[in-house]
Tab-separated table of C-alpha atoms in Angstrom:
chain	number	residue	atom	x	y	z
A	522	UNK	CA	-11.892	70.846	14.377
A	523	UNK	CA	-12.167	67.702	16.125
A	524	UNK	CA	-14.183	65.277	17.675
A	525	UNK	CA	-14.116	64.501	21.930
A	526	UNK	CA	-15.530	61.356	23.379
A	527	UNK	CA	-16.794	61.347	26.669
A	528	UNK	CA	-17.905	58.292	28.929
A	529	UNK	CA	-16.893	56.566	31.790
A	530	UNK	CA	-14.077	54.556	30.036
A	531	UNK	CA	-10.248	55.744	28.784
A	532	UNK	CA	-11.140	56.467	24.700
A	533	UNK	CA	-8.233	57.554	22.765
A	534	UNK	CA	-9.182	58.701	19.441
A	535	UNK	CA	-6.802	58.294	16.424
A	536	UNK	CA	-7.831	59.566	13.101
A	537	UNK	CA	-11.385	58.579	12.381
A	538	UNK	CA	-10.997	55.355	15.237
A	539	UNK	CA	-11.631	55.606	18.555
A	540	UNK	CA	-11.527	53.294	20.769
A	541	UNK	CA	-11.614	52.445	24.887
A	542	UNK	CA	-11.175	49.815	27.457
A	543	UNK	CA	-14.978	49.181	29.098
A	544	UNK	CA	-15.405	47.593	32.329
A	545	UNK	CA	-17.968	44.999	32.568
A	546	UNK	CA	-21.751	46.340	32.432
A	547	UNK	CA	-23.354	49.481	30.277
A	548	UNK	CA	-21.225	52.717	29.558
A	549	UNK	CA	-22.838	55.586	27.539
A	550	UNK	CA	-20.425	57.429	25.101
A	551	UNK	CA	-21.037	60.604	24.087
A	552	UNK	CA	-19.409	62.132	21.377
A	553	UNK	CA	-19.344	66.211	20.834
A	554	UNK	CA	-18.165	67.336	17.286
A	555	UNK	CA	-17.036	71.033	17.407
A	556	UNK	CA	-16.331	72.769	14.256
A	557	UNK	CA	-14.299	76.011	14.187
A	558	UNK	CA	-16.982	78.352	15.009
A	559	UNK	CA	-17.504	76.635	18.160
A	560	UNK	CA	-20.823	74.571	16.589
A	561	UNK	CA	-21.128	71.711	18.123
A	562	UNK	CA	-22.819	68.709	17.571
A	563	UNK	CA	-23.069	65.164	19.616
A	564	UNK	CA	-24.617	61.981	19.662
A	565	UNK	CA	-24.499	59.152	22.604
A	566	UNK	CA	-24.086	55.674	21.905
A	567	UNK	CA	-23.853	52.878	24.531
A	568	UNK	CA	-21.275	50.381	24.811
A	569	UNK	CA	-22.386	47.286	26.841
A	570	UNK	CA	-19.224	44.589	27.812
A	571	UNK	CA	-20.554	40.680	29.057
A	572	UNK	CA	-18.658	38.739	31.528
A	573	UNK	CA	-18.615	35.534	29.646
A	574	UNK	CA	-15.195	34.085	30.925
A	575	UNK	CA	-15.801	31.503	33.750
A	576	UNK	CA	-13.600	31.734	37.058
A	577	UNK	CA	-10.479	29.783	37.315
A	578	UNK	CA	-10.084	27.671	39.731
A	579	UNK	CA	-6.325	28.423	41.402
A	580	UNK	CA	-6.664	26.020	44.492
A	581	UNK	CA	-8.482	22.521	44.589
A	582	UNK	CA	-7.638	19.957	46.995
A	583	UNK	CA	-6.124	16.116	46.074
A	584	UNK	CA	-7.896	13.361	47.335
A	585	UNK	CA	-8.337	13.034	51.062
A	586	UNK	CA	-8.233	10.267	53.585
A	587	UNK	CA	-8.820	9.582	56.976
A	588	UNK	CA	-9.277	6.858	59.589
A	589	UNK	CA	-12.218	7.714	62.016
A	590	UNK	CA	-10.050	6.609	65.426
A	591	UNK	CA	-7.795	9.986	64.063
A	592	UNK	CA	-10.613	12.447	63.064
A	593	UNK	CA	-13.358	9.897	64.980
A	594	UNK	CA	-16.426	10.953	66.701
A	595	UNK	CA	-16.320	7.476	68.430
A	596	UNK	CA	-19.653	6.651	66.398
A	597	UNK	CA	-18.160	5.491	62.915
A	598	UNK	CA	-17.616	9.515	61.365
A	599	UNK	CA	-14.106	11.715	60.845
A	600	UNK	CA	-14.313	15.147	60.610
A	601	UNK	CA	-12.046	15.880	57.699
A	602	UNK	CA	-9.951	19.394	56.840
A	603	UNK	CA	-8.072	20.203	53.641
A	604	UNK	CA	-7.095	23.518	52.087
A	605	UNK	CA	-10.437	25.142	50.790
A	606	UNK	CA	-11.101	25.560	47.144
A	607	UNK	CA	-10.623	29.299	45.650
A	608	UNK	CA	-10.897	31.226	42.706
A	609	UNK	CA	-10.185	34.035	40.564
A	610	UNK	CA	-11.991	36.076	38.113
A	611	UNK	CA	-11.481	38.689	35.415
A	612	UNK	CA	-14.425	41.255	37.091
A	613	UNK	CA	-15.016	40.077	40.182
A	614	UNK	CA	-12.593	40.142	43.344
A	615	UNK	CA	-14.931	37.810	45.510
A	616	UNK	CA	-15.742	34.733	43.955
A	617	UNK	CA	-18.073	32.486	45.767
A	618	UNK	CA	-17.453	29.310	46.285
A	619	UNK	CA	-20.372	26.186	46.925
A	620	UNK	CA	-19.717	22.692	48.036
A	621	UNK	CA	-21.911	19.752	47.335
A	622	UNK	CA	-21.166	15.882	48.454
A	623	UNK	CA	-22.226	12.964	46.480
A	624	UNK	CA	-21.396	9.199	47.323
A	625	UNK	CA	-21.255	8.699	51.327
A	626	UNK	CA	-22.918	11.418	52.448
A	627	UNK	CA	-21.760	14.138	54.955
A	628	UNK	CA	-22.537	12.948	58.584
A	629	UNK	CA	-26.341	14.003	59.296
A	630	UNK	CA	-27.179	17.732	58.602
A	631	UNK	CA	-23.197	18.485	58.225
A	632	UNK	CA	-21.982	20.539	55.764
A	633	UNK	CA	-18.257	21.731	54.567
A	634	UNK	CA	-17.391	24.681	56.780
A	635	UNK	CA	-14.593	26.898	55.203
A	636	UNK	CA	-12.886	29.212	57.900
A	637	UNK	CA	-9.805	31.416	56.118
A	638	UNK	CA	-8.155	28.957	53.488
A	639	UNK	CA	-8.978	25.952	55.235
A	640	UNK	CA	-12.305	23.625	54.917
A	641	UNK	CA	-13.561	20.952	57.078
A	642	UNK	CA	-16.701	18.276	57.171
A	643	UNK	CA	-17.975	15.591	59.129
A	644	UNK	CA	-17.990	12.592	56.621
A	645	UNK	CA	-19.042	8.830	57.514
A	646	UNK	CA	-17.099	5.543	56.807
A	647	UNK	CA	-17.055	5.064	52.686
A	648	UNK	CA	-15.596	7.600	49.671
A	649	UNK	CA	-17.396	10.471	49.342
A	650	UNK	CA	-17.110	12.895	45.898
A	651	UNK	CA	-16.808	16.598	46.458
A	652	UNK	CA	-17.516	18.939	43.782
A	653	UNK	CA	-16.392	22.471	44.620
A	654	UNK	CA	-18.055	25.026	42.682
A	655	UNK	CA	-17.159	28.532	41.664
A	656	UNK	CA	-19.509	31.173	40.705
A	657	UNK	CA	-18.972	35.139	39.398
A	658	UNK	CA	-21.415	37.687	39.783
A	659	UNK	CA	-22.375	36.641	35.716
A	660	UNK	CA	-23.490	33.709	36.886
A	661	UNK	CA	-20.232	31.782	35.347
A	662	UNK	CA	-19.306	28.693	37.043
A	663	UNK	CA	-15.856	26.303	37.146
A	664	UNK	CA	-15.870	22.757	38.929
A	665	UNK	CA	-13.375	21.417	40.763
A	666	UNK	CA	-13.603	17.333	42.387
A	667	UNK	CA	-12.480	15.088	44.893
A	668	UNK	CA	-12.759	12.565	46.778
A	669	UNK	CA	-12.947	12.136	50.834
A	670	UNK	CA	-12.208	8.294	51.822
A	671	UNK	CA	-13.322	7.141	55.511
A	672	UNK	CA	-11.860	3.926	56.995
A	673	UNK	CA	-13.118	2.459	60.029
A	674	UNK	CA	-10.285	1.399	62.080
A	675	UNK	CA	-11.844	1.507	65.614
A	676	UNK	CA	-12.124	-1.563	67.758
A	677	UNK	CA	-16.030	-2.258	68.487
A	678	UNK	CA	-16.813	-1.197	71.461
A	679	UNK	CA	-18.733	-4.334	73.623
A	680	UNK	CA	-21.837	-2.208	74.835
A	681	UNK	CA	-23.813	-5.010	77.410
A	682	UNK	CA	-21.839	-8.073	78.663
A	683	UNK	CA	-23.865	-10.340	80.873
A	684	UNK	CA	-23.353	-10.279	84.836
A	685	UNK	CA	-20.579	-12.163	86.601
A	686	UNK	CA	-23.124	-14.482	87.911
A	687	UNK	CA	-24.775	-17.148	85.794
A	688	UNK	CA	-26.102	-19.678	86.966
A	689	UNK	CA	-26.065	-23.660	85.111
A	690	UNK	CA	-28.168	-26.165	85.813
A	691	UNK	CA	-28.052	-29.605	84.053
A	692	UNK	CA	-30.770	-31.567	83.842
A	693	UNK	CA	-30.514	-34.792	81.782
A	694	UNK	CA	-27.119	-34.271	81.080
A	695	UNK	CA	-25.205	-36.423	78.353
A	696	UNK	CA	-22.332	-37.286	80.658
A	697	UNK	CA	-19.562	-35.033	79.177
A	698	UNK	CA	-18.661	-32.510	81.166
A	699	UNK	CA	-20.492	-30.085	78.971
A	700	UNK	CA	-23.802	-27.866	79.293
A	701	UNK	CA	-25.798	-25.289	77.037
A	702	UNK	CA	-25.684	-21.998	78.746
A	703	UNK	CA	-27.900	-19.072	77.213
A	704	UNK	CA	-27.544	-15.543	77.809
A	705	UNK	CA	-28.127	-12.227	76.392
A	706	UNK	CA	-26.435	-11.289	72.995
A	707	UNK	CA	-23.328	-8.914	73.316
A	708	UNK	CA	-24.092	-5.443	71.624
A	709	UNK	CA	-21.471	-3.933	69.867
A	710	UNK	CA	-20.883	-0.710	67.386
């Protein structure tokens, strides 16, 4: 009299065509013919869906710049924040999201820290390329780029000066007023 599907998806049956929506991964179908004596018969088949659809990429940052005497560490570096990257997928709620720096380089053993929807690194003086990188639980990926740009704009800072005191003596002196006086170098950063 009729033919019933049964499997872990909604299968609507129409005629001689069924058909169902399948979340991603396996799903065995069984189907149970019954005839009207009540004989049945059935045979499983599995349906198998792929995630093949890459994430999309709904937030990515512009280009970011900074001046290190605003985001300074006083040594050259700016710790820079921007809105962190995020994603969406068609199976997977939490999309994780990767960072990687090319260019300048993050300062030392730095890396982007993400904290909510905001992000934030450590980068030195120079332009620095971010690539923001989303991956699904398939293993799908979408890019996203930019750039961080660095300007030093902090006055050097004179590290050694020599003492108050110095002390000149001329000895065959050319008559001028004038003597060579040598000291230590001034360090500076």
């Amino acid at each position: 009299t009729g033919v019933t599907l049964a499997g872990d998806a909604s299968i609507t049956v129409s005629g001689s065509t069924a058909s169902g929506t399948f979340a991603v991964g396996t799903t065995t179908v069984t189907a149970t013919a019954r005839d009207d004596a009540g004989i049945t018969a059935q045979c499983a088949f599995v349906v198998e869906v792929t995630d093949n659809e890459v994430p999309t990429i709904s937030s990515c940052p512009g280009s970011q710049a900074e001046v290190t005497s605003t985001g300074g560490t006083g040594d050259g570096l700016a710790t820079v924040t921007f809105t962190a990257v995020s994603a969406t997928d068609n199976a997977d709620t939490d999309v994780a999201i990767t960072y990687a720096t090319t260019g300048v380089t993050l300062a030392g053993d730095a890396s982007i820290t993400v904290s909510g929807s905001t992000a934030s690194g450590t980068f030195a003086v120079g332009t620095t390329t971010v690539t923001a990188t989303a991956r699904d639980d398939a293993g799908n990926t979408a890019q996203c780029e930019f750039t961080v740009e660095v300007t030093d704009d902090e006055v050097p800072k004179i590290l050694h000066t020599p003492g108050h005191h110095m002390e000149v003596t001329s000895t065959g002196g050319t008559g001028d007023g004038l003597a060579t006086v040598t000291f230590l170098s001034l360090i500076h950063i």
